[in-house]
Structures are given as structure tokens and as C-alpha cells.
Amino acid sequence: DLRKVVQNFDGYIDIKNLATNTVFSEGNPESDIMIIGEAPGNNEDLEGRPFCGQSGQLLDNMFKAIGLKREDLYITNTLFWRPPGNRTPTEEEIAICRPFVEKHIFLVNPKIIIFMGATALKDLIETNLTITKARRQLFDYTNQYLGEKIIKTTPLFHPSYLLRQSNKKKDAWGDLLFIQNVLDNL
Ligand code: URA
């Protein structure tokens, strides 16, 4: 139902009119692990699936390295439509989508949320920390729908960043081992 609400959303958001598809989610809605990225890119816009391009391949490989397949995860983004030219989403666009993301989290009710990159981290946790500073830390998350409930969150470098900065992959591997350890103790 939420997917339909987002698809039919007719509030003011320019990027929706420019996008080919609404990109809502993929994976297992029963998963304990919710992955939140930034926004659809070109491949995602064309296929209507999150993380289905080059950065998605790296995302799959990252989680495969700790024994998790895409079907073990639930994957979405802070934005449901591709910003033209893959530009960084504006604060306004993020703010318009936030209540949907909050409801999405409430419905999936994961045990842990992994933010892929700084946009998702900053959207949902009030922090100015960069990923470099925030990695390997757990942050408590709640929102208007969750009431007293707290969900653990942690960030990872965005796979697109790792594709550009391959010297950071070693750090990301350590971060994945940190996540594996957290998951083992959930
Ligand atoms: N980058 C993201 O943050 N999300 C996607 O779905 C694809 C690329």
C-alpha cells in the first residue's frame, strides 16, 4: 500500500515528473536488515529497482562478503525518484520524501538500518558527522511512527564512493566485519 501511495504521490516534487519510474524497494520485507541508499541513478530509473547498476553490483558483493544475499536484505533509498543528471538531492526533495521513508521503516520494522552514504545518514540521524567519522558506530534511531521503539543504525561508505576511491575498500571491509559482529549479537 505504501508503494502505491508513493507511486501516486502528486505533491509538489519536480523530480517525479522527470523520472521514468518510481524506485521504491527490493529484497525481503521480512528482513532484519534495512539498507537505505541515496537516490536512484540512471539504471535504477530505467528499471524501477534500487541499486541495480554498477554501485548495486558492488553493494551485492559487499554483503556477499559477510554471507548475505540481496534476498536477505531489504533495500530502499531516501529518494524514490532520480534527480536529473544524478545530482545530489536537495534538502527540499529529501524533506518531501522523509515521511514516506519514516513510514517505510515502521512497516518493515528492521532490527538494524544501514545507511549507504552520507545523504541517508544525515537525512535520518541528526548529525554533521561524515561517514569517515561515523563508521563503526551504532546510532539510535526513532521516528514519529515508531513511538518508544529504538532501531540501531550504522553507516557504510556508499558503493559509488568506493568505486571512485578504491583505497577505501579496505576500510569498508573492516566496517562490514563490524556489522557482521553486530548482526551476530542482535
Ligand atoms: N545509488 C543509490 O544511493 N541508490 C540506488 O538505488 C542506486 C545508486
Short mmCIF file of N, CA and C and ligand atoms in Angstrom, two decimals:
data_model
loop_
_atom_site.label_atom_id
_atom_site.label_comp_id
_atom_site.label_asym_id
_atom_site.label_seq_id
_atom_site.Cartn_x
_atom_site.Cartn_y
_atom_site.Cartn_z
N ASP A 1 0.83 -1.21 0.00
CA ASP A 1 0.00 0.00 0.00
C ASP A 1 0.86 1.26 0.00
N LEU A 2 1.94 1.23 0.78
CA LEU A 2 2.81 2.42 0.83
C LEU A 2 3.46 2.64 -0.55
N ARG A 3 3.86 1.54 -1.18
CA ARG A 3 4.44 1.66 -2.53
C ARG A 3 3.46 2.38 -3.46
N LYS A 4 2.19 2.00 -3.36
CA LYS A 4 1.17 2.63 -4.23
C LYS A 4 1.00 4.11 -3.89
N VAL A 5 1.01 4.41 -2.59
CA VAL A 5 0.87 5.81 -2.17
C VAL A 5 2.03 6.64 -2.75
N VAL A 6 3.24 6.10 -2.67
CA VAL A 6 4.41 6.82 -3.19
C VAL A 6 4.30 6.97 -4.72
N GLN A 7 3.90 5.88 -5.38
CA GLN A 7 3.77 5.93 -6.84
C GLN A 7 2.73 6.98 -7.27
N ASN A 8 1.67 7.11 -6.47
CA ASN A 8 0.59 8.03 -6.84
C ASN A 8 0.74 9.42 -6.22
N PHE A 9 1.82 9.63 -5.48
CA PHE A 9 2.02 10.90 -4.79
C PHE A 9 2.00 12.05 -5.81
N ASP A 10 1.15 13.03 -5.56
CA ASP A 10 1.11 14.14 -6.53
C ASP A 10 1.40 15.47 -5.85
N GLY A 11 2.12 15.41 -4.69
CA GLY A 11 2.58 16.64 -4.07
C GLY A 11 3.64 17.28 -4.95
N TYR A 12 4.06 18.46 -4.58
CA TYR A 12 5.00 19.17 -5.43
C TYR A 12 6.40 18.59 -5.33
N ILE A 13 6.80 17.85 -6.32
CA ILE A 13 8.20 17.41 -6.39
C ILE A 13 8.55 17.22 -7.87
N ASP A 14 9.37 18.15 -8.36
CA ASP A 14 9.71 18.20 -9.79
C ASP A 14 10.30 16.91 -10.31
N ILE A 15 11.19 16.32 -9.48
CA ILE A 15 11.94 15.18 -10.00
C ILE A 15 11.03 14.02 -10.36
N LYS A 16 9.87 13.93 -9.72
CA LYS A 16 8.97 12.82 -10.05
C LYS A 16 8.52 12.92 -11.50
N ASN A 17 8.24 14.13 -11.94
CA ASN A 17 7.77 14.30 -13.33
C ASN A 17 8.87 14.02 -14.34
N LEU A 18 10.11 14.17 -13.91
CA LEU A 18 11.23 13.96 -14.83
C LEU A 18 11.70 12.51 -14.84
N ALA A 19 11.28 11.74 -13.84
CA ALA A 19 11.77 10.36 -13.72
C ALA A 19 10.97 9.41 -14.61
N THR A 20 11.62 8.30 -15.01
CA THR A 20 10.92 7.27 -15.78
C THR A 20 10.08 6.41 -14.85
N ASN A 21 10.68 6.04 -13.72
CA ASN A 21 10.00 5.14 -12.78
C ASN A 21 10.13 5.64 -11.36
N THR A 22 9.19 5.24 -10.52
CA THR A 22 9.35 5.36 -9.07
C THR A 22 10.17 4.14 -8.63
N VAL A 23 11.20 4.40 -7.84
CA VAL A 23 12.03 3.29 -7.34
C VAL A 23 11.74 3.15 -5.85
N PHE A 24 11.02 2.10 -5.50
CA PHE A 24 10.55 2.00 -4.12
C PHE A 24 11.45 1.10 -3.28
N SER A 25 11.58 -0.15 -3.65
CA SER A 25 12.39 -1.05 -2.81
C SER A 25 12.63 -2.36 -3.54
N GLU A 26 13.52 -3.16 -2.95
CA GLU A 26 13.73 -4.52 -3.43
C GLU A 26 14.22 -5.35 -2.26
N GLY A 27 14.00 -6.64 -2.35
CA GLY A 27 14.52 -7.54 -1.32
C GLY A 27 13.40 -8.11 -0.47
N ASN A 28 13.80 -8.51 0.73
CA ASN A 28 12.89 -9.25 1.60
C ASN A 28 12.28 -8.34 2.67
N PRO A 29 10.99 -8.03 2.57
CA PRO A 29 10.38 -7.12 3.54
C PRO A 29 10.35 -7.68 4.96
N GLU A 30 10.64 -8.99 5.09
CA GLU A 30 10.70 -9.60 6.44
C GLU A 30 12.11 -9.53 7.02
N SER A 31 13.04 -8.96 6.23
CA SER A 31 14.44 -8.95 6.69
C SER A 31 14.62 -8.13 7.95
N ASP A 32 15.62 -8.52 8.75
CA ASP A 32 16.01 -7.72 9.93
C ASP A 32 16.89 -6.54 9.53
N ILE A 33 17.35 -6.57 8.27
CA ILE A 33 18.35 -5.58 7.84
C ILE A 33 17.78 -4.69 6.73
N MET A 34 17.64 -3.40 7.02
CA MET A 34 17.13 -2.47 6.02
C MET A 34 18.28 -1.58 5.56
N ILE A 35 18.48 -1.55 4.25
CA ILE A 35 19.56 -0.75 3.66
C ILE A 35 18.92 0.50 3.06
N ILE A 36 19.42 1.67 3.42
CA ILE A 36 18.87 2.90 2.84
C ILE A 36 19.99 3.65 2.11
N GLY A 37 19.83 3.78 0.80
CA GLY A 37 20.80 4.50 -0.03
C GLY A 37 20.37 5.94 -0.24
N GLU A 38 20.92 6.54 -1.29
CA GLU A 38 20.63 7.96 -1.53
C GLU A 38 19.43 8.13 -2.47
N ALA A 39 19.67 7.90 -3.74
CA ALA A 39 18.62 8.13 -4.74
C ALA A 39 18.90 7.25 -5.94
N PRO A 40 17.86 6.96 -6.72
CA PRO A 40 18.09 6.15 -7.93
C PRO A 40 19.03 6.86 -8.90
N GLY A 41 19.86 6.10 -9.59
CA GLY A 41 20.66 6.61 -10.69
C GLY A 41 19.97 6.26 -12.00
N ASN A 42 20.74 6.32 -13.08
CA ASN A 42 20.14 6.09 -14.39
C ASN A 42 19.57 4.68 -14.56
N ASN A 43 20.35 3.66 -14.20
CA ASN A 43 19.87 2.27 -14.34
C ASN A 43 18.63 2.02 -13.50
N GLU A 44 18.68 2.55 -12.26
CA GLU A 44 17.56 2.34 -11.33
C GLU A 44 16.30 3.01 -11.88
N ASP A 45 16.49 4.20 -12.44
CA ASP A 45 15.35 4.94 -13.01
C ASP A 45 14.72 4.15 -14.16
N LEU A 46 15.58 3.54 -14.98
CA LEU A 46 15.06 2.80 -16.14
C LEU A 46 14.39 1.50 -15.73
N GLU A 47 14.96 0.84 -14.72
CA GLU A 47 14.42 -0.48 -14.31
C GLU A 47 13.41 -0.40 -13.18
N GLY A 48 13.39 0.70 -12.45
CA GLY A 48 12.46 0.83 -11.32
C GLY A 48 12.87 0.00 -10.12
N ARG A 49 14.18 -0.35 -10.03
CA ARG A 49 14.70 -1.15 -8.90
C ARG A 49 15.89 -0.43 -8.28
N PRO A 50 16.01 -0.43 -6.95
CA PRO A 50 17.15 0.23 -6.34
C PRO A 50 18.44 -0.56 -6.55
N PHE A 51 19.53 0.15 -6.63
CA PHE A 51 20.87 -0.45 -6.68
C PHE A 51 20.96 -1.59 -7.70
N CYS A 52 20.57 -1.31 -8.96
CA CYS A 52 20.67 -2.37 -9.97
C CYS A 52 21.77 -2.06 -10.99
N GLY A 53 22.51 -0.96 -10.79
CA GLY A 53 23.62 -0.64 -11.70
C GLY A 53 24.95 -1.07 -11.10
N GLN A 54 25.99 -0.34 -11.49
CA GLN A 54 27.36 -0.70 -11.07
C GLN A 54 27.51 -0.63 -9.55
N SER A 55 26.96 0.41 -8.94
CA SER A 55 27.11 0.52 -7.48
C SER A 55 26.30 -0.57 -6.79
N GLY A 56 25.22 -1.01 -7.43
CA GLY A 56 24.43 -2.12 -6.88
C GLY A 56 25.20 -3.42 -6.89
N GLN A 57 26.00 -3.60 -7.96
CA GLN A 57 26.83 -4.82 -8.03
C GLN A 57 27.83 -4.85 -6.89
N LEU A 58 28.41 -3.67 -6.63
CA LEU A 58 29.38 -3.60 -5.53
C LEU A 58 28.66 -3.81 -4.19
N LEU A 59 27.47 -3.22 -4.06
CA LEU A 59 26.70 -3.43 -2.83
C LEU A 59 26.45 -4.92 -2.60
N ASP A 60 26.04 -5.61 -3.66
CA ASP A 60 25.81 -7.06 -3.54
C ASP A 60 27.08 -7.78 -3.09
N ASN A 61 28.21 -7.40 -3.71
CA ASN A 61 29.47 -8.07 -3.37
C ASN A 61 29.89 -7.76 -1.93
N MET A 62 29.64 -6.55 -1.50
CA MET A 62 30.00 -6.19 -0.12
C MET A 62 29.25 -7.08 0.87
N PHE A 63 27.95 -7.23 0.65
CA PHE A 63 27.18 -8.03 1.61
C PHE A 63 27.44 -9.53 1.44
N LYS A 64 27.73 -9.93 0.19
CA LYS A 64 28.08 -11.34 -0.04
C LYS A 64 29.31 -11.71 0.79
N ALA A 65 30.22 -10.74 0.94
CA ALA A 65 31.46 -10.99 1.69
C ALA A 65 31.18 -11.31 3.16
N ILE A 66 30.02 -10.91 3.67
CA ILE A 66 29.68 -11.31 5.04
C ILE A 66 28.48 -12.29 5.03
N GLY A 67 28.35 -12.99 3.91
CA GLY A 67 27.39 -14.10 3.85
C GLY A 67 25.95 -13.70 3.64
N LEU A 68 25.72 -12.49 3.11
CA LEU A 68 24.32 -12.05 2.92
C LEU A 68 24.03 -11.81 1.44
N LYS A 69 22.94 -12.41 0.98
CA LYS A 69 22.50 -12.21 -0.40
C LYS A 69 21.48 -11.07 -0.44
N ARG A 70 21.20 -10.57 -1.63
CA ARG A 70 20.21 -9.50 -1.77
C ARG A 70 18.86 -9.92 -1.19
N GLU A 71 18.53 -11.20 -1.34
CA GLU A 71 17.24 -11.71 -0.82
C GLU A 71 17.21 -11.71 0.71
N ASP A 72 18.38 -11.55 1.33
CA ASP A 72 18.42 -11.50 2.80
C ASP A 72 18.21 -10.08 3.32
N LEU A 73 18.21 -9.11 2.40
CA LEU A 73 18.18 -7.70 2.80
C LEU A 73 16.90 -7.04 2.30
N TYR A 74 16.62 -5.86 2.82
CA TYR A 74 15.54 -5.04 2.26
C TYR A 74 16.16 -3.70 1.90
N ILE A 75 16.04 -3.31 0.64
CA ILE A 75 16.81 -2.17 0.12
C ILE A 75 15.90 -1.05 -0.38
N THR A 76 16.17 0.17 0.06
CA THR A 76 15.41 1.32 -0.42
C THR A 76 16.34 2.54 -0.43
N ASN A 77 15.78 3.71 -0.68
CA ASN A 77 16.56 4.95 -0.78
C ASN A 77 15.88 6.09 -0.02
N THR A 78 16.60 7.19 0.18
CA THR A 78 15.98 8.38 0.79
C THR A 78 15.07 9.10 -0.22
N LEU A 79 15.33 8.88 -1.51
CA LEU A 79 14.51 9.48 -2.56
C LEU A 79 13.98 8.39 -3.47
N PHE A 80 12.76 8.54 -3.93
CA PHE A 80 12.15 7.50 -4.77
C PHE A 80 12.27 7.80 -6.26
N TRP A 81 12.85 8.97 -6.58
CA TRP A 81 12.96 9.36 -7.98
C TRP A 81 14.37 9.87 -8.25
N ARG A 82 14.83 9.66 -9.46
CA ARG A 82 16.20 10.04 -9.83
C ARG A 82 16.31 11.57 -9.98
N PRO A 83 17.22 12.19 -9.27
CA PRO A 83 17.47 13.61 -9.53
C PRO A 83 18.14 13.74 -10.90
N PRO A 84 17.69 14.67 -11.73
CA PRO A 84 18.23 14.77 -13.09
C PRO A 84 19.75 14.88 -13.08
N GLY A 85 20.37 14.14 -13.99
CA GLY A 85 21.83 14.17 -14.10
C GLY A 85 22.53 13.58 -12.88
N ASN A 86 21.78 12.85 -12.08
CA ASN A 86 22.33 12.24 -10.84
C ASN A 86 22.90 13.27 -9.88
N ARG A 87 22.35 14.48 -9.90
CA ARG A 87 22.86 15.47 -8.95
C ARG A 87 22.46 15.07 -7.53
N THR A 88 23.13 15.69 -6.55
CA THR A 88 22.81 15.43 -5.15
C THR A 88 21.39 15.93 -4.89
N PRO A 89 20.57 15.14 -4.16
CA PRO A 89 19.21 15.60 -3.87
C PRO A 89 19.22 16.90 -3.06
N THR A 90 18.23 17.75 -3.27
CA THR A 90 18.14 18.98 -2.48
C THR A 90 17.51 18.66 -1.12
N GLU A 91 17.71 19.59 -0.18
CA GLU A 91 17.11 19.41 1.16
C GLU A 91 15.60 19.29 1.05
N GLU A 92 15.03 20.07 0.14
CA GLU A 92 13.57 20.06 -0.01
C GLU A 92 13.08 18.70 -0.52
N GLU A 93 13.78 18.16 -1.49
CA GLU A 93 13.39 16.84 -2.03
C GLU A 93 13.48 15.78 -0.94
N ILE A 94 14.54 15.85 -0.16
CA ILE A 94 14.72 14.87 0.92
C ILE A 94 13.61 15.03 1.96
N ALA A 95 13.29 16.28 2.28
CA ALA A 95 12.25 16.54 3.29
C ALA A 95 10.88 16.05 2.82
N ILE A 96 10.61 16.19 1.52
CA ILE A 96 9.32 15.73 0.99
C ILE A 96 9.20 14.21 1.11
N CYS A 97 10.30 13.52 0.87
CA CYS A 97 10.26 12.05 0.90
C CYS A 97 10.35 11.48 2.32
N ARG A 98 10.87 12.28 3.27
CA ARG A 98 11.18 11.74 4.60
C ARG A 98 9.99 11.05 5.29
N PRO A 99 8.78 11.66 5.30
CA PRO A 99 7.68 10.96 5.98
C PRO A 99 7.39 9.58 5.39
N PHE A 100 7.59 9.44 4.08
CA PHE A 100 7.38 8.12 3.46
C PHE A 100 8.45 7.14 3.93
N VAL A 101 9.67 7.64 4.00
CA VAL A 101 10.78 6.78 4.46
C VAL A 101 10.53 6.37 5.90
N GLU A 102 10.04 7.31 6.71
CA GLU A 102 9.76 7.00 8.12
C GLU A 102 8.69 5.91 8.23
N LYS A 103 7.64 6.06 7.45
CA LYS A 103 6.57 5.06 7.48
C LYS A 103 7.10 3.71 6.98
N HIS A 104 7.94 3.79 5.96
CA HIS A 104 8.55 2.59 5.38
C HIS A 104 9.33 1.82 6.46
N ILE A 105 10.11 2.56 7.24
CA ILE A 105 10.89 1.94 8.32
C ILE A 105 9.95 1.30 9.34
N PHE A 106 8.90 2.02 9.69
CA PHE A 106 7.94 1.50 10.65
C PHE A 106 7.33 0.18 10.15
N LEU A 107 6.98 0.14 8.86
CA LEU A 107 6.32 -1.06 8.32
C LEU A 107 7.28 -2.25 8.22
N VAL A 108 8.51 -1.98 7.83
CA VAL A 108 9.49 -3.07 7.70
C VAL A 108 9.97 -3.52 9.08
N ASN A 109 10.06 -2.56 9.99
CA ASN A 109 10.43 -2.86 11.38
C ASN A 109 11.72 -3.68 11.48
N PRO A 110 12.80 -3.18 10.87
CA PRO A 110 14.05 -3.96 10.89
C PRO A 110 14.71 -3.91 12.26
N LYS A 111 15.68 -4.82 12.47
CA LYS A 111 16.46 -4.76 13.72
C LYS A 111 17.63 -3.78 13.57
N ILE A 112 18.07 -3.62 12.33
CA ILE A 112 19.16 -2.66 12.09
C ILE A 112 18.96 -1.98 10.74
N ILE A 113 19.32 -0.70 10.69
CA ILE A 113 19.28 0.05 9.42
C ILE A 113 20.72 0.40 9.07
N ILE A 114 21.07 0.13 7.82
CA ILE A 114 22.42 0.50 7.36
C ILE A 114 22.27 1.63 6.34
N PHE A 115 22.87 2.76 6.67
CA PHE A 115 22.83 3.91 5.76
C PHE A 115 23.97 3.79 4.78
N MET A 116 23.66 3.75 3.48
CA MET A 116 24.72 3.72 2.48
C MET A 116 25.00 5.17 2.10
N GLY A 117 26.06 5.71 2.69
CA GLY A 117 26.49 7.07 2.34
C GLY A 117 25.90 8.14 3.23
N ALA A 118 26.47 9.34 3.07
CA ALA A 118 26.18 10.45 3.99
C ALA A 118 24.77 11.02 3.82
N THR A 119 24.21 10.95 2.64
CA THR A 119 22.87 11.55 2.46
C THR A 119 21.86 10.84 3.34
N ALA A 120 21.87 9.51 3.33
CA ALA A 120 20.92 8.76 4.15
C ALA A 120 21.21 8.97 5.64
N LEU A 121 22.48 8.95 5.98
CA LEU A 121 22.86 9.15 7.40
C LEU A 121 22.33 10.49 7.90
N LYS A 122 22.59 11.54 7.12
CA LYS A 122 22.20 12.89 7.56
C LYS A 122 20.70 13.11 7.49
N ASP A 123 20.04 12.41 6.59
CA ASP A 123 18.59 12.55 6.48
C ASP A 123 17.91 12.03 7.75
N LEU A 124 18.40 10.92 8.26
CA LEU A 124 17.62 10.22 9.30
C LEU A 124 18.20 10.34 10.70
N ILE A 125 19.47 10.64 10.81
CA ILE A 125 20.08 10.88 12.12
C ILE A 125 20.53 12.33 12.10
N GLU A 126 20.17 13.08 13.11
CA GLU A 126 20.60 14.49 13.09
C GLU A 126 22.07 14.56 13.46
N THR A 127 22.90 14.58 12.44
CA THR A 127 24.33 14.63 12.70
C THR A 127 25.04 15.35 11.56
N ASN A 128 26.16 15.95 11.90
CA ASN A 128 27.00 16.51 10.86
C ASN A 128 28.21 15.64 10.60
N LEU A 129 28.22 14.46 11.23
CA LEU A 129 29.37 13.57 11.06
C LEU A 129 29.46 13.07 9.62
N THR A 130 30.67 12.99 9.14
CA THR A 130 30.89 12.36 7.84
C THR A 130 30.89 10.84 8.06
N ILE A 131 30.86 10.08 6.98
CA ILE A 131 30.91 8.62 7.12
C ILE A 131 32.25 8.22 7.77
N THR A 132 33.30 8.92 7.39
CA THR A 132 34.62 8.60 7.95
C THR A 132 34.60 8.69 9.48
N LYS A 133 33.86 9.67 10.01
CA LYS A 133 33.79 9.84 11.47
C LYS A 133 32.74 8.90 12.10
N ALA A 134 31.69 8.61 11.35
CA ALA A 134 30.55 7.88 11.94
C ALA A 134 30.66 6.37 11.81
N ARG A 135 31.55 5.90 10.91
CA ARG A 135 31.62 4.46 10.65
C ARG A 135 32.04 3.69 11.90
N ARG A 136 31.59 2.46 11.95
CA ARG A 136 31.83 1.55 13.09
C ARG A 136 31.23 2.08 14.39
N GLN A 137 30.21 2.92 14.27
CA GLN A 137 29.47 3.36 15.46
C GLN A 137 28.01 3.00 15.25
N LEU A 138 27.33 2.71 16.36
CA LEU A 138 25.88 2.48 16.29
C LEU A 138 25.18 3.73 16.78
N PHE A 139 24.12 4.11 16.07
CA PHE A 139 23.31 5.27 16.45
C PHE A 139 21.88 4.79 16.67
N ASP A 140 21.25 5.34 17.69
CA ASP A 140 19.84 5.02 17.94
C ASP A 140 18.97 5.82 16.99
N TYR A 141 17.97 5.15 16.45
CA TYR A 141 17.03 5.84 15.54
C TYR A 141 15.60 5.62 16.00
N THR A 142 14.81 6.69 15.95
CA THR A 142 13.37 6.53 16.10
C THR A 142 12.69 7.58 15.22
N ASN A 143 11.38 7.47 15.06
CA ASN A 143 10.66 8.49 14.29
C ASN A 143 9.22 8.57 14.76
N GLN A 144 8.46 9.46 14.15
CA GLN A 144 7.09 9.74 14.60
C GLN A 144 6.18 8.50 14.62
N TYR A 145 6.49 7.49 13.83
CA TYR A 145 5.63 6.30 13.79
C TYR A 145 6.08 5.22 14.76
N LEU A 146 7.33 5.29 15.18
CA LEU A 146 7.90 4.19 15.97
C LEU A 146 7.61 4.30 17.47
N GLY A 147 7.09 5.46 17.91
CA GLY A 147 6.79 5.62 19.33
C GLY A 147 8.06 5.51 20.16
N GLU A 148 8.05 4.57 21.12
CA GLU A 148 9.20 4.40 22.02
C GLU A 148 10.29 3.53 21.40
N LYS A 149 9.95 2.92 20.29
CA LYS A 149 10.88 1.94 19.73
C LYS A 149 12.16 2.59 19.19
N ILE A 150 13.27 1.95 19.49
CA ILE A 150 14.57 2.42 19.01
C ILE A 150 15.14 1.35 18.08
N ILE A 151 15.63 1.79 16.93
CA ILE A 151 16.29 0.86 16.00
C ILE A 151 17.76 1.25 15.90
N LYS A 152 18.62 0.25 15.93
CA LYS A 152 20.06 0.52 15.79
C LYS A 152 20.37 0.82 14.33
N THR A 153 21.28 1.76 14.14
CA THR A 153 21.69 2.11 12.78
C THR A 153 23.21 2.25 12.73
N THR A 154 23.75 2.09 11.55
CA THR A 154 25.18 2.36 11.35
C THR A 154 25.40 2.67 9.86
N PRO A 155 26.40 3.49 9.55
CA PRO A 155 26.62 3.81 8.13
C PRO A 155 27.74 2.99 7.49
N LEU A 156 27.70 2.94 6.19
CA LEU A 156 28.81 2.40 5.38
C LEU A 156 29.15 3.43 4.31
N PHE A 157 30.38 3.38 3.81
CA PHE A 157 30.70 4.20 2.64
C PHE A 157 29.75 3.79 1.51
N HIS A 158 29.29 4.78 0.75
CA HIS A 158 28.42 4.47 -0.39
C HIS A 158 29.23 3.73 -1.46
N PRO A 159 28.66 2.68 -2.07
CA PRO A 159 29.43 1.95 -3.09
C PRO A 159 29.91 2.84 -4.24
N SER A 160 29.15 3.87 -4.61
CA SER A 160 29.63 4.76 -5.69
C SER A 160 30.92 5.47 -5.27
N TYR A 161 30.99 5.83 -3.99
CA TYR A 161 32.21 6.45 -3.46
C TYR A 161 33.36 5.45 -3.52
N LEU A 162 33.07 4.20 -3.13
CA LEU A 162 34.12 3.18 -3.14
C LEU A 162 34.60 2.87 -4.56
N LEU A 163 33.69 3.03 -5.53
CA LEU A 163 34.11 2.81 -6.93
C LEU A 163 35.09 3.90 -7.37
N ARG A 164 34.92 5.09 -6.79
CA ARG A 164 35.84 6.19 -7.13
C ARG A 164 37.10 6.16 -6.27
N GLN A 165 36.97 5.71 -5.03
CA GLN A 165 38.08 5.73 -4.06
C GLN A 165 38.38 4.29 -3.63
N SER A 166 39.01 3.53 -4.52
CA SER A 166 39.14 2.10 -4.20
C SER A 166 40.08 1.86 -3.02
N ASN A 167 40.91 2.88 -2.68
CA ASN A 167 41.77 2.72 -1.49
C ASN A 167 40.97 2.65 -0.19
N LYS A 168 39.68 3.02 -0.25
CA LYS A 168 38.82 2.98 0.95
C LYS A 168 38.15 1.61 1.13
N LYS A 169 38.34 0.73 0.15
CA LYS A 169 37.65 -0.57 0.23
C LYS A 169 38.13 -1.37 1.43
N LYS A 170 39.40 -1.20 1.78
CA LYS A 170 39.94 -1.91 2.94
C LYS A 170 39.19 -1.48 4.21
N ASP A 171 38.96 -0.18 4.34
CA ASP A 171 38.20 0.33 5.50
C ASP A 171 36.77 -0.23 5.48
N ALA A 172 36.19 -0.26 4.28
CA ALA A 172 34.81 -0.74 4.16
C ALA A 172 34.72 -2.22 4.57
N TRP A 173 35.76 -2.97 4.26
CA TRP A 173 35.77 -4.39 4.65
C TRP A 173 35.74 -4.50 6.18
N GLY A 174 36.53 -3.69 6.84
CA GLY A 174 36.50 -3.66 8.32
C GLY A 174 35.13 -3.25 8.84
N ASP A 175 34.50 -2.31 8.14
CA ASP A 175 33.16 -1.84 8.57
C ASP A 175 32.13 -2.97 8.42
N LEU A 176 32.29 -3.75 7.35
CA LEU A 176 31.36 -4.88 7.15
C LEU A 176 31.55 -5.94 8.24
N LEU A 177 32.81 -6.15 8.64
CA LEU A 177 33.05 -7.11 9.73
C LEU A 177 32.43 -6.59 11.03
N PHE A 178 32.49 -5.27 11.24
CA PHE A 178 31.84 -4.66 12.40
C PHE A 178 30.33 -4.96 12.34
N ILE A 179 29.74 -4.77 11.16
CA ILE A 179 28.30 -5.02 11.01
C ILE A 179 27.98 -6.50 11.23
N GLN A 180 28.83 -7.36 10.70
CA GLN A 180 28.61 -8.81 10.89
C GLN A 180 28.59 -9.15 12.39
N ASN A 181 29.48 -8.54 13.12
CA ASN A 181 29.56 -8.78 14.56
C ASN A 181 28.30 -8.25 15.26
N VAL A 182 27.84 -7.08 14.83
CA VAL A 182 26.60 -6.51 15.42
C VAL A 182 25.43 -7.46 15.12
N LEU A 183 25.35 -7.93 13.88
CA LEU A 183 24.24 -8.81 13.47
C LEU A 183 24.27 -10.11 14.28
N ASP A 184 25.46 -10.63 14.52
CA ASP A 184 25.59 -11.88 15.29
C ASP A 184 25.07 -11.70 16.71
N ASN A 185 25.08 -10.46 17.19
CA ASN A 185 24.69 -10.23 18.58
C ASN A 185 23.33 -9.55 18.71
N LEU A 186 22.57 -9.48 17.62
CA LEU A 186 21.25 -8.82 17.69
C LEU A 186 20.26 -9.64 18.51
N1 URA B 1 22.77 4.85 -5.51
C1 URA B 1 21.87 4.89 -4.51
O1 URA B 1 22.09 5.55 -3.50
N2 URA B 1 20.75 4.22 -4.66
C2 URA B 1 20.48 3.49 -5.72
O2 URA B 1 19.41 2.89 -5.76
C3 URA B 1 21.43 3.44 -6.75
C4 URA B 1 22.57 4.14 -6.63
#
